[in-house]
Amino acid sequence: MNQMSENTDSIGMNVSKSEITKETSLKPSRRSLPCLAQSYAYSKSLSQSTSLFQSTESESQAPTSVTLISADKAEPVNAEEDKKDTVLKCSFADLSDFCLALGKDKDYMDESEHANYDRSRLIKDSVPKDNSESKAKLSKNDMNYIASSGLLFKDGKKRIDYILVYRKSNIQYDKRNTFEKNLRAEGLMLEKEPAVANPDIMFIKIHIPWDTLCKYAERLNIRMPFRKKCYYTDRRNKSMGSVQNYFRRIKKWMSQNPMVLDKSAFPNLQESDCYTGPFSRARIHHFIINNKDTFFSNATRSRIVYHMLQHTKYENGISKVGICKLINNGSYIAAFPPHEGAYKSSQPIKTHGPQNNRHLLYERWARWGMWYKHQPLDLIRLYFGEKIGLYFAWLGWYTGMLIPAALVGLCVFFYGIFTMNGSQVSQEICKATEVFMCPLCDKNCSLQRLNESCIYAKVTYLFDNGGTVFFAIFMAIWATVFLEFWKRRRSTLTYTWDLIEWEEEEETLRPQFEAKYYKMERVNPISGKPEPHQPSSDKITRLLVSISGIFFMISLVITAVFAVVVYRLVVMEQFASFKWNFIKQHWQFATSAAAVCINFVIIMALNLAYEKIAYLLTNLEYPRTESEWENSFALKMFLFQFVNLNSSIFYIAFFLGRFVGHPGNYNKLFNRWRLEECHPSGCLIDLCLQMGVIMFLKQIWNNFMELGYPLIQNWWSRHKIKRGIQDASIPQWENDWNLQPMNIHGLMDEYLEMVLQFGFTTIFVAAFPLAPLLALLNNIIEIRLDAYKFVTQWRRPLPARATDIGIWYGILEGIGILAVITNAFVIAITSDYIPRFVYEYKYGPCASRFEYGENCLKGYVNNSLSFFDLSELGMGKSGYCRYRDYRGPPWSSKPYEFTLQYWHILAARLAFIIVFEHLVFGIKSFIAYLIPDVPKNLYDRIRREKYLVQEMMYEAELEHLQQQRRKSGHPVHHEWP
C-alpha cells in the first residue's frame, strides 16, 4: 500500500486512505460520474497496454498502429449496477465521445460527496459512433504523406525528428564521431546522407525510438493525455433562457463574421479535450495511446531530441557537452527540426484539402490575403510550440487593442483640423505682420516677422489643442486595460494549451551553467535532488560587472546625443546663410530634419554594437536556465535600445530651448556656440517631427530586415542550387537547410520591436496623437509578415514551451508607469497648455467676468512675448524685438528679470504634474483592482478538473491492480492491497 501511495504521488495526485471504496462490487464515486465509468469499459485493455511498453520496438518493421482502447472487449458490468446507472453500460470509446459531446457546454456543477447523482442534468446530445476507424485512417494518411514528402529514413519507416548538418571538409571529425557515438548510446538512431546540390554538405537524420521517447518524456515530466474531459451542466433557471438566446444569436452572427476563421478547415486538435498528467512508464496504461507514432506530437519529439543533443558529450571533460558548442566551434554548421513538407501545392486547398500543417498555415494564416482574419492560434501552437504561439496571441491582442486608441487619436487630430482656423492663438500669429522676432542665431540670422510662423502655428495646434489632456489620460488608462485583459487572455490560453501545471522549475539547467559549477552542488528545494549551484559572491560579482557594462553603454548613447546637439548648433548658422532660398527661409526645419536623419543612422549603428555587448554580458553572468538567460538578455537589449531610441526625444521634449538665456545674455556651449531656441510657435513641432521620422523610418527598416533580407538570401540560395543541378529532386531537409535560420536570440527581436513601439505609442502620445494609428497599420502588416517569415522563409524553429511572455510583461508595466510621468511633463512643460490656462483664468479678458470661451485667449500671443531693445545688440538698428519668455521689458525697474506671471505658470505646471499623476495612477490602480487576472468561471473549472483528475487516477489504478490479481489467480480485494 505504501508503494502504491508513493506511485500515485509521483503523478501529483494524492489519494487519502479514507477515500477508498470498500463495497463488494467496485462502484465509482458519485463525484466523478460519468467520467469514471470509463474504468469499466477498458479494464481488459490495461494488460494489453502494459505489454505494449514492455515489448521492445522493432525498428525494422513498419510503424504499428496500437489501439489501447477496445470497445468490443469491454468487460460486462454487474447487472445490479446496470439497473442503477445505465450510463455505465456504454463502452469506453462511446462514453469518451459522449463526454466530448458534453464538452460543448463547459459549465460545472459542484455536488457534495453524498449528493444523489441525477443523470437528467447531463446534456442529452446524440452519442456519436465509434470513430476509431476514421482515426486509424487519418493516421495512415498522415504516415503516407510523411513517406511521400521524404521525411523518413531510407527504409521508409522511421520518421525524421531532427537534422544535423556538417561539412565533409571540416577536420573536427573526432568530435563528431564521439558525439554521434554517444547519441546512439543514448538511444537515438542516426542515418547519414549527402546533399544533392553540394557534395561537401552531409546531413545526419535523427530518429528517436519509442522506448527512448518514453524514457525522456518521463524524465522531463512531459504531460500527456489520459482521459477525455467530461463536463456537468449547472441548473438553469427560467430567467436565464432569454440571456442564452441572446448569446446564441451573437454566436451565430460571429460565425458569419468575415474575420472569423472557418474552423472546419482545421484539424480537430483534441489535446485540449483530454485530462493530462506527467508521463510515467509505470503507468502507461493510464494514457490514451491510439498510435505510437502519433502519441507524441512532432513538437514534443523535437524538444526531447534537442534536450538530448544539448546534454551529450563530444569529448572527455565536464564542459565538453552540447550541440551548441559543436556549432560554435564549427564541428556542425546547423541543427534544426524539419518542416512537415512544402507550404505550397499545385492543387487548391478548398477541393483537395491541406497537404500538411505547414501548407494549412500558409493558406489560412501567412498569405497576405488573410490580413483581416483571426489567427489560428491552436494550429500555430501545435506546429511552432507554445512560446511562439503566445507571441502571436499577444501580438494579435495588442493589435486589436490599438483599434480604439487609434480611433480616439484620430478624433483628437481631426478635432484640431476642424477647429484650427478658429483658434485664437493661430489667428493672432498669422495676423502679426508688425511683430518682429529677435534673431535666433548670432551671425547670419535677421529679424523675422511673427506671421512667417503661421503654418507652424497651425500644425502645432493639430497636436496641442483642447483634446490633448483627455487623450493623454485615455492612453494611460488604455495601457492598464490592455495589460490587465491580456493577463486574462493569457490565463485562458495557458489552460487551453495545458500549461497550468507547467512551471519554470521543470526547465533543465543550461549546459554552460552545469559545466561551470559542477563542483559546487546543493539540493534543489523542489525536486530534492543535488544540482550545480552558483555561489552568491560569484553571482553578485558577475552582476556588478554586467551592470557596469550597461552603464557604460548608456553613457555612450548620451555622448552620441550630445554630438548630435553640437551638430545642430554648428550647422544652424550655415543653413541660415544657405544659397538655396527655401533652406534659408526654413533653416530651423532643415536643421531639425538633418539632425533627425543623422540621429537615426547613429541609432541603427549603435544597435549592432549593443547586441554583441549584451550577448557577452549575459553569458558572463552564467544564467541558470534558458528562461533566465533570455530574460537577462532581453532586459539589457531593451535598456540599450530604449535609451538609444528615446534619448534625443527626451532632449527635445524637456531641454531644447529651456536654458538659452535671453537676448544680450545668451548661454553658449563651450563659450562658442549659442544654445538652440525653439521655433516661435513652440518646441512641440520639433518633438512631433523627431517622433514621426524615427518611428516611420524604423518600421520600414525593421520590415526590410525581417522579410526583405531573408527573401534575397533565400532567392540567391535557390539560384545557386538551380545553377549547380538541373533535374534532381531536392529532399525536404535540404530545402530547409537552404532557408534562413531563426536568429540565435529567438523571439527577442520580435518582442523588442513591439515593446519599443508600445513605448512610442504611450510615452509621448500627448505630443503625437497619430502614434497609435501608425502602430496599428504597422502591426496589421507585422502579423502577416512574421507569419510569412516563420512559415516560408525560416527553418522550423525548436517548438519551445512557455506560460507567458516572460520579462516583457514587466517591461510593459514599467513603460505604462513612465508614460504617465512623461505625458504629464510634456503637457505641463513642452506644450503651451498651462500658459494658456493661466492666462485664460488669471490675466485674460475673462479673468474678472467668470466667462470662459475662445475669446478669453485674446491677446495671449502678445502677452507671451517679451520685449528687447535692438540697440543693445550692436546691429545698428533701433526699436524693439520680441522673444518667447516672461521677462520684464527694458523700461521696467528690473529689466529682463522674470515676471510674476512666470512664477504663476511655473507653480501651475508643478501643480498640474502632481494632480495629473495622482489622478491617473489612482484610476489605473482602481481598474487593475477591478479586473481579476483569471476569469471566475475558468478558476472554478481548473479547480474542478484537478479534483476529477485525482478521482480518476485513483479509480484507474485500483481497477488495474484488481485486474492484475484476477489474471494471476490471487483473490481480489476491493481495497488497496
PDB file of N, CA and C in Angstrom, residues 627-708:
ATOM      1  N   SER A 627      15.322  30.341 -19.652  1.00  0.00           N
ATOM      2  CA  SER A 627      14.427  31.468 -19.389  1.00  0.00           C
ATOM      3  C   SER A 627      15.173  32.614 -18.709  1.00  0.00           C
ATOM      4  N   GLU A 628      16.035  32.296 -17.748  1.00  0.00           N
ATOM      5  CA  GLU A 628      16.822  33.334 -17.088  1.00  0.00           C
ATOM      6  C   GLU A 628      17.773  33.997 -18.074  1.00  0.00           C
ATOM      7  N   TRP A 629      18.363  33.210 -18.967  1.00  0.00           N
ATOM      8  CA  TRP A 629      19.253  33.799 -19.976  1.00  0.00           C
ATOM      9  C   TRP A 629      18.481  34.750 -20.877  1.00  0.00           C
ATOM     10  N   GLU A 630      17.321  34.313 -21.351  1.00  0.00           N
ATOM     11  CA  GLU A 630      16.525  35.149 -22.249  1.00  0.00           C
ATOM     12  C   GLU A 630      16.053  36.414 -21.548  1.00  0.00           C
ATOM     13  N   ASN A 631      15.622  36.306 -20.298  1.00  0.00           N
ATOM     14  CA  ASN A 631      15.151  37.488 -19.575  1.00  0.00           C
ATOM     15  C   ASN A 631      16.281  38.479 -19.345  1.00  0.00           C
ATOM     16  N   SER A 632      17.454  37.989 -18.979  1.00  0.00           N
ATOM     17  CA  SER A 632      18.593  38.879 -18.756  1.00  0.00           C
ATOM     18  C   SER A 632      19.022  39.561 -20.049  1.00  0.00           C
ATOM     19  N   PHE A 633      19.095  38.795 -21.115  1.00  0.00           N
ATOM     20  CA  PHE A 633      19.484  39.377 -22.401  1.00  0.00           C
ATOM     21  C   PHE A 633      18.442  40.379 -22.891  1.00  0.00           C
ATOM     22  N   ALA A 634      17.162  40.037 -22.730  1.00  0.00           N
ATOM     23  CA  ALA A 634      16.093  40.927 -23.186  1.00  0.00           C
ATOM     24  C   ALA A 634      16.116  42.247 -22.424  1.00  0.00           C
ATOM     25  N   LEU A 635      16.353  42.188 -21.113  1.00  0.00           N
ATOM     26  CA  LEU A 635      16.396  43.419 -20.322  1.00  0.00           C
ATOM     27  C   LEU A 635      17.538  44.324 -20.773  1.00  0.00           C
ATOM     28  N   LYS A 636      18.691  43.756 -21.037  1.00  0.00           N
ATOM     29  CA  LYS A 636      19.828  44.570 -21.497  1.00  0.00           C
ATOM     30  C   LYS A 636      19.531  45.203 -22.850  1.00  0.00           C
ATOM     31  N   MET A 637      19.008  44.404 -23.770  1.00  0.00           N
ATOM     32  CA  MET A 637      18.723  44.939 -25.100  1.00  0.00           C
ATOM     33  C   MET A 637      17.661  46.033 -25.032  1.00  0.00           C
ATOM     34  N   PHE A 638      16.676  45.838 -24.165  1.00  0.00           N
ATOM     35  CA  PHE A 638      15.649  46.875 -24.048  1.00  0.00           C
ATOM     36  C   PHE A 638      16.238  48.164 -23.489  1.00  0.00           C
ATOM     37  N   LEU A 639      17.041  48.059 -22.432  1.00  0.00           N
ATOM     38  CA  LEU A 639      17.631  49.262 -21.845  1.00  0.00           C
ATOM     39  C   LEU A 639      18.504  49.989 -22.861  1.00  0.00           C
ATOM     40  N   PHE A 640      19.332  49.226 -23.595  1.00  0.00           N
ATOM     41  CA  PHE A 640      20.205  49.849 -24.585  1.00  0.00           C
ATOM     42  C   PHE A 640      19.385  50.558 -25.658  1.00  0.00           C
ATOM     43  N   GLN A 641      18.455  49.830 -26.252  1.00  0.00           N
ATOM     44  CA  GLN A 641      17.730  50.386 -27.394  1.00  0.00           C
ATOM     45  C   GLN A 641      16.721  51.446 -26.958  1.00  0.00           C
ATOM     46  N   PHE A 642      16.136  51.299 -25.782  1.00  0.00           N
ATOM     47  CA  PHE A 642      15.200  52.326 -25.325  1.00  0.00           C
ATOM     48  C   PHE A 642      15.917  53.647 -25.118  1.00  0.00           C
ATOM     49  N   VAL A 643      17.055  53.621 -24.451  1.00  0.00           N
ATOM     50  CA  VAL A 643      17.824  54.849 -24.249  1.00  0.00           C
ATOM     51  C   VAL A 643      18.333  55.375 -25.583  1.00  0.00           C
ATOM     52  N   ASN A 644      18.783  54.476 -26.442  1.00  0.00           N
ATOM     53  CA  ASN A 644      19.298  54.878 -27.749  1.00  0.00           C
ATOM     54  C   ASN A 644      18.221  55.544 -28.595  1.00  0.00           C
ATOM     55  N   LEU A 645      17.004  54.998 -28.519  1.00  0.00           N
ATOM     56  CA  LEU A 645      15.927  55.472 -29.380  1.00  0.00           C
ATOM     57  C   LEU A 645      15.267  56.732 -28.836  1.00  0.00           C
ATOM     58  N   ASN A 646      15.194  56.859 -27.515  1.00  0.00           N
ATOM     59  CA  ASN A 646      14.406  57.938 -26.928  1.00  0.00           C
ATOM     60  C   ASN A 646      15.220  59.058 -26.320  1.00  0.00           C
ATOM     61  N   SER A 647      16.535  58.926 -26.280  1.00  0.00           N
ATOM     62  CA  SER A 647      17.337  59.969 -25.634  1.00  0.00           C
ATOM     63  C   SER A 647      17.219  61.299 -26.377  1.00  0.00           C
ATOM     64  N   SER A 648      17.267  61.275 -27.704  1.00  0.00           N
ATOM     65  CA  SER A 648      17.128  62.525 -28.462  1.00  0.00           C
ATOM     66  C   SER A 648      15.726  63.108 -28.313  1.00  0.00           C
ATOM     67  N   ILE A 649      14.718  62.245 -28.175  1.00  0.00           N
ATOM     68  CA  ILE A 649      13.349  62.730 -27.992  1.00  0.00           C
ATOM     69  C   ILE A 649      13.206  63.393 -26.627  1.00  0.00           C
ATOM     70  N   PHE A 650      13.804  62.800 -25.595  1.00  0.00           N
ATOM     71  CA  PHE A 650      13.773  63.422 -24.269  1.00  0.00           C
ATOM     72  C   PHE A 650      14.489  64.772 -24.289  1.00  0.00           C
ATOM     73  N   TYR A 651      15.565  64.876 -25.050  1.00  0.00           N
ATOM     74  CA  TYR A 651      16.278  66.151 -25.128  1.00  0.00           C
ATOM     75  C   TYR A 651      15.383  67.226 -25.729  1.00  0.00           C
ATOM     76  N   ILE A 652      14.718  66.904 -26.829  1.00  0.00           N
ATOM     77  CA  ILE A 652      13.863  67.900 -27.479  1.00  0.00           C
ATOM     78  C   ILE A 652      12.670  68.246 -26.604  1.00  0.00           C
ATOM     79  N   ALA A 653      12.109  67.238 -25.915  1.00  0.00           N
ATOM     80  CA  ALA A 653      10.895  67.481 -25.134  1.00  0.00           C
ATOM     81  C   ALA A 653      11.164  68.312 -23.892  1.00  0.00           C
ATOM     82  N   PHE A 654      12.283  68.116 -23.236  1.00  0.00           N
ATOM     83  CA  PHE A 654      12.464  68.711 -21.917  1.00  0.00           C
ATOM     84  C   PHE A 654      13.677  69.636 -21.786  1.00  0.00           C
ATOM     85  N   PHE A 655      14.556  69.689 -22.789  1.00  0.00           N
ATOM     86  CA  PHE A 655      15.758  70.511 -22.657  1.00  0.00           C
ATOM     87  C   PHE A 655      15.910  71.548 -23.764  1.00  0.00           C
ATOM     88  N   LEU A 656      15.391  71.263 -24.954  1.00  0.00           N
ATOM     89  CA  LEU A 656      15.551  72.198 -26.060  1.00  0.00           C
ATOM     90  C   LEU A 656      14.861  73.530 -25.744  1.00  0.00           C
ATOM     91  N   GLY A 657      15.627  74.624 -25.797  1.00  0.00           N
ATOM     92  CA  GLY A 657      15.080  75.962 -25.585  1.00  0.00           C
ATOM     93  C   GLY A 657      14.805  76.327 -24.144  1.00  0.00           C
ATOM     94  N   ARG A 658      15.223  75.479 -23.180  1.00  0.00           N
ATOM     95  CA  ARG A 658      14.906  75.763 -21.776  1.00  0.00           C
ATOM     96  C   ARG A 658      15.988  76.591 -21.072  1.00  0.00           C
ATOM     97  N   PHE A 659      17.213  76.552 -21.563  1.00  0.00           N
ATOM     98  CA  PHE A 659      18.326  77.194 -20.851  1.00  0.00           C
ATOM     99  C   PHE A 659      19.122  78.100 -21.787  1.00  0.00           C
ATOM    100  N   VAL A 660      18.434  78.789 -22.683  1.00  0.00           N
ATOM    101  CA  VAL A 660      19.136  79.591 -23.689  1.00  0.00           C
ATOM    102  C   VAL A 660      19.497  80.988 -23.189  1.00  0.00           C
ATOM    103  N   GLY A 661      18.868  81.420 -22.084  1.00  0.00           N
ATOM    104  CA  GLY A 661      19.081  82.799 -21.629  1.00  0.00           C
ATOM    105  C   GLY A 661      18.118  83.746 -22.327  1.00  0.00           C
ATOM    106  N   HIS A 662      18.564  84.964 -22.612  1.00  0.00           N
ATOM    107  CA  HIS A 662      17.710  85.946 -23.297  1.00  0.00           C
ATOM    108  C   HIS A 662      18.610  86.816 -24.168  1.00  0.00           C
ATOM    109  N   PRO A 663      18.043  87.557 -25.106  1.00  0.00           N
ATOM    110  CA  PRO A 663      18.861  88.396 -25.995  1.00  0.00           C
ATOM    111  C   PRO A 663      19.780  89.321 -25.205  1.00  0.00           C
ATOM    112  N   GLY A 664      21.004  89.358 -25.654  1.00  0.00           N
ATOM    113  CA  GLY A 664      22.012  90.146 -24.965  1.00  0.00           C
ATOM    114  C   GLY A 664      22.764  89.361 -23.906  1.00  0.00           C
ATOM    115  N   ASN A 665      22.222  88.235 -23.507  1.00  0.00           N
ATOM    116  CA  ASN A 665      22.880  87.417 -22.468  1.00  0.00           C
ATOM    117  C   ASN A 665      22.573  85.938 -22.721  1.00  0.00           C
ATOM    118  N   TYR A 666      22.913  85.477 -23.906  1.00  0.00           N
ATOM    119  CA  TYR A 666      22.646  84.089 -24.255  1.00  0.00           C
ATOM    120  C   TYR A 666      23.684  83.162 -23.627  1.00  0.00           C
ATOM    121  N   ASN A 667      23.234  81.965 -23.253  1.00  0.00           N
ATOM    122  CA  ASN A 667      24.146  80.928 -22.780  1.00  0.00           C
ATOM    123  C   ASN A 667      24.775  80.224 -23.989  1.00  0.00           C
ATOM    124  N   LYS A 668      26.066  79.938 -23.892  1.00  0.00           N
ATOM    125  CA  LYS A 668      26.779  79.336 -25.014  1.00  0.00           C
ATOM    126  C   LYS A 668      27.510  78.078 -24.561  1.00  0.00           C
ATOM    127  N   LEU A 669      27.546  77.112 -25.446  1.00  0.00           N
ATOM    128  CA  LEU A 669      28.244  75.865 -25.181  1.00  0.00           C
ATOM    129  C   LEU A 669      29.732  76.062 -25.456  1.00  0.00           C
ATOM    130  N   PHE A 670      30.549  75.778 -24.488  1.00  0.00           N
ATOM    131  CA  PHE A 670      31.995  75.977 -24.573  1.00  0.00           C
ATOM    132  C   PHE A 670      32.337  77.426 -24.915  1.00  0.00           C
ATOM    133  N   ASN A 671      31.440  78.352 -24.504  1.00  0.00           N
ATOM    134  CA  ASN A 671      31.629  79.787 -24.784  1.00  0.00           C
ATOM    135  C   ASN A 671      31.790  80.074 -26.264  1.00  0.00           C
ATOM    136  N   ARG A 672      31.206  79.212 -27.105  1.00  0.00           N
ATOM    137  CA  ARG A 672      31.390  79.387 -28.543  1.00  0.00           C
ATOM    138  C   ARG A 672      30.075  79.285 -29.309  1.00  0.00           C
ATOM    139  N   TRP A 673      29.299  78.248 -29.021  1.00  0.00           N
ATOM    140  CA  TRP A 673      28.063  78.022 -29.786  1.00  0.00           C
ATOM    141  C   TRP A 673      26.861  78.369 -28.923  1.00  0.00           C
ATOM    142  N   ARG A 674      26.043  79.235 -29.456  1.00  0.00           N
ATOM    143  CA  ARG A 674      24.817  79.639 -28.775  1.00  0.00           C
ATOM    144  C   ARG A 674      23.815  78.488 -28.771  1.00  0.00           C
ATOM    145  N   LEU A 675      23.215  78.251 -27.602  1.00  0.00           N
ATOM    146  CA  LEU A 675      22.256  77.155 -27.493  1.00  0.00           C
ATOM    147  C   LEU A 675      21.040  77.419 -28.373  1.00  0.00           C
ATOM    148  N   GLU A 676      20.462  76.338 -28.852  1.00  0.00           N
ATOM    149  CA  GLU A 676      19.366  76.428 -29.815  1.00  0.00           C
ATOM    150  C   GLU A 676      18.056  76.773 -29.123  1.00  0.00           C
ATOM    151  N   GLU A 677      17.286  77.645 -29.766  1.00  0.00           N
ATOM    152  CA  GLU A 677      15.978  78.030 -29.263  1.00  0.00           C
ATOM    153  C   GLU A 677      14.889  77.271 -29.999  1.00  0.00           C
ATOM    154  N   CYS A 678      13.700  77.277 -29.398  1.00  0.00           N
ATOM    155  CA  CYS A 678      12.542  76.691 -30.066  1.00  0.00           C
ATOM    156  C   CYS A 678      12.041  77.630 -31.156  1.00  0.00           C
ATOM    157  N   HIS A 679      11.236  77.084 -32.034  1.00  0.00           N
ATOM    158  CA  HIS A 679      10.581  77.873 -33.062  1.00  0.00           C
ATOM    159  C   HIS A 679       9.632  78.867 -32.410  1.00  0.00           C
ATOM    160  N   PRO A 680       9.366  80.011 -33.032  1.00  0.00           N
ATOM    161  CA  PRO A 680       8.432  80.970 -32.426  1.00  0.00           C
ATOM    162  C   PRO A 680       7.070  80.373 -32.093  1.00  0.00           C
ATOM    163  N   SER A 681       6.669  79.291 -32.773  1.00  0.00           N
ATOM    164  CA  SER A 681       5.382  78.661 -32.463  1.00  0.00           C
ATOM    165  C   SER A 681       5.502  77.606 -31.380  1.00  0.00           C
ATOM    166  N   GLY A 682       6.714  77.361 -30.878  1.00  0.00           N
ATOM    167  CA  GLY A 682       6.896  76.403 -29.798  1.00  0.00           C
ATOM    168  C   GLY A 682       7.785  75.245 -30.190  1.00  0.00           C
ATOM    169  N   CYS A 683       8.121  74.407 -29.173  1.00  0.00           N
ATOM    170  CA  CYS A 683       9.016  73.274 -29.386  1.00  0.00           C
ATOM    171  C   CYS A 683       8.268  71.989 -29.759  1.00  0.00           C
ATOM    172  N   LEU A 684       6.948  72.005 -29.692  1.00  0.00           N
ATOM    173  CA  LEU A 684       6.199  70.777 -29.918  1.00  0.00           C
ATOM    174  C   LEU A 684       6.328  70.291 -31.356  1.00  0.00           C
ATOM    175  N   ILE A 685       6.482  71.215 -32.294  1.00  0.00           N
ATOM    176  CA  ILE A 685       6.615  70.803 -33.691  1.00  0.00           C
ATOM    177  C   ILE A 685       7.903  70.027 -33.909  1.00  0.00           C
ATOM    178  N   ASP A 686       8.980  70.418 -33.196  1.00  0.00           N
ATOM    179  CA  ASP A 686      10.232  69.665 -33.294  1.00  0.00           C
ATOM    180  C   ASP A 686      10.083  68.263 -32.708  1.00  0.00           C
ATOM    181  N   LEU A 687       9.346  68.140 -31.596  1.00  0.00           N
ATOM    182  CA  LEU A 687       9.116  66.834 -30.989  1.00  0.00           C
ATOM    183  C   LEU A 687       8.299  65.930 -31.906  1.00  0.00           C
ATOM    184  N   CYS A 688       7.271  66.483 -32.527  1.00  0.00           N
ATOM    185  CA  CYS A 688       6.463  65.698 -33.473  1.00  0.00           C
ATOM    186  C   CYS A 688       7.302  65.221 -34.654  1.00  0.00           C
ATOM    187  N   LEU A 689       8.144  66.100 -35.176  1.00  0.00           N
ATOM    188  CA  LEU A 689       9.000  65.736 -36.300  1.00  0.00           C
ATOM    189  C   LEU A 689       9.962  64.623 -35.912  1.00  0.00           C
ATOM    190  N   GLN A 690      10.569  64.737 -34.737  1.00  0.00           N
ATOM    191  CA  GLN A 690      11.520  63.720 -34.289  1.00  0.00           C
ATOM    192  C   GLN A 690      10.839  62.371 -34.124  1.00  0.00           C
ATOM    193  N   MET A 691       9.672  62.339 -33.495  1.00  0.00           N
ATOM    194  CA  MET A 691       8.965  61.077 -33.281  1.00  0.00           C
ATOM    195  C   MET A 691       8.477  60.474 -34.587  1.00  0.00           C
ATOM    196  N   GLY A 692       7.877  61.295 -35.446  1.00  0.00           N
ATOM    197  CA  GLY A 692       7.320  60.773 -36.698  1.00  0.00           C
ATOM    198  C   GLY A 692       8.380  60.175 -37.600  1.00  0.00           C
ATOM    199  N   VAL A 693       9.514  60.883 -37.766  1.00  0.00           N
ATOM    200  CA  VAL A 693      10.562  60.398 -38.668  1.00  0.00           C
ATOM    201  C   VAL A 693      11.189  59.113 -38.128  1.00  0.00           C
ATOM    202  N   ILE A 694      11.533  59.092 -36.841  1.00  0.00           N
ATOM    203  CA  ILE A 694      12.174  57.899 -36.273  1.00  0.00           C
ATOM    204  C   ILE A 694      11.229  56.708 -36.310  1.00  0.00           C
ATOM    205  N   MET A 695       9.965  56.916 -35.946  1.00  0.00           N
ATOM    206  CA  MET A 695       9.005  55.817 -35.938  1.00  0.00           C
ATOM    207  C   MET A 695       8.779  55.274 -37.343  1.00  0.00           C
ATOM    208  N   PHE A 696       8.642  56.156 -38.314  1.00  0.00           N
ATOM    209  CA  PHE A 696       8.389  55.729 -39.689  1.00  0.00           C
ATOM    210  C   PHE A 696       9.602  55.016 -40.281  1.00  0.00           C
ATOM    211  N   LEU A 697      10.788  55.614 -40.149  1.00  0.00           N
ATOM    212  CA  LEU A 697      11.981  55.005 -40.733  1.00  0.00           C
ATOM    213  C   LEU A 697      12.339  53.692 -40.044  1.00  0.00           C
ATOM    214  N   LYS A 698      12.150  53.623 -38.739  1.00  0.00           N
ATOM    215  CA  LYS A 698      12.496  52.392 -38.025  1.00  0.00           C
ATOM    216  C   LYS A 698      11.572  51.244 -38.428  1.00  0.00           C
ATOM    217  N   GLN A 699      10.296  51.525 -38.616  1.00  0.00           N
ATOM    218  CA  GLN A 699       9.378  50.472 -39.041  1.00  0.00           C
ATOM    219  C   GLN A 699       9.724  49.962 -40.430  1.00  0.00           C
ATOM    220  N   ILE A 700      10.087  50.878 -41.335  1.00  0.00           N
ATOM    221  CA  ILE A 700      10.479  50.453 -42.682  1.00  0.00           C
ATOM    222  C   ILE A 700      11.748  49.604 -42.624  1.00  0.00           C
ATOM    223  N   TRP A 701      12.712  50.028 -41.839  1.00  0.00           N
ATOM    224  CA  TRP A 701      13.968  49.282 -41.732  1.00  0.00           C
ATOM    225  C   TRP A 701      13.742  47.907 -41.121  1.00  0.00           C
ATOM    226  N   ASN A 702      12.946  47.845 -40.060  1.00  0.00           N
ATOM    227  CA  ASN A 702      12.677  46.559 -39.411  1.00  0.00           C
ATOM    228  C   ASN A 702      11.961  45.599 -40.350  1.00  0.00           C
ATOM    229  N   ASN A 703      10.989  46.099 -41.092  1.00  0.00           N
ATOM    230  CA  ASN A 703      10.258  45.231 -42.022  1.00  0.00           C
ATOM    231  C   ASN A 703      11.169  44.717 -43.130  1.00  0.00           C
ATOM    232  N   PHE A 704      12.084  45.564 -43.583  1.00  0.00           N
ATOM    233  CA  PHE A 704      13.011  45.100 -44.613  1.00  0.00           C
ATOM    234  C   PHE A 704      13.948  44.034 -44.068  1.00  0.00           C
ATOM    235  N   MET A 705      14.473  44.247 -42.867  1.00  0.00           N
ATOM    236  CA  MET A 705      15.399  43.273 -42.299  1.00  0.00           C
ATOM    237  C   MET A 705      14.695  41.968 -41.940  1.00  0.00           C
ATOM    238  N   GLU A 706      13.408  42.031 -41.597  1.00  0.00           N
ATOM    239  CA  GLU A 706      12.692  40.828 -41.223  1.00  0.00           C
ATOM    240  C   GLU A 706      12.274  40.004 -42.428  1.00  0.00           C
ATOM    241  N   LEU A 707      11.899  40.656 -43.518  1.00  0.00           N
ATOM    242  CA  LEU A 707      11.395  39.915 -44.672  1.00  0.00           C
ATOM    243  C   LEU A 707      12.238  40.113 -45.914  1.00  0.00           C
ATOM    244  N   GLY A 708      12.594  41.355 -46.223  1.00  0.00           N
ATOM    245  CA  GLY A 708      13.316  41.612 -47.460  1.00  0.00           C
ATOM    246  C   GLY A 708      14.671  40.932 -47.505  1.00  0.00           C
TER     247      GLY A 708
END
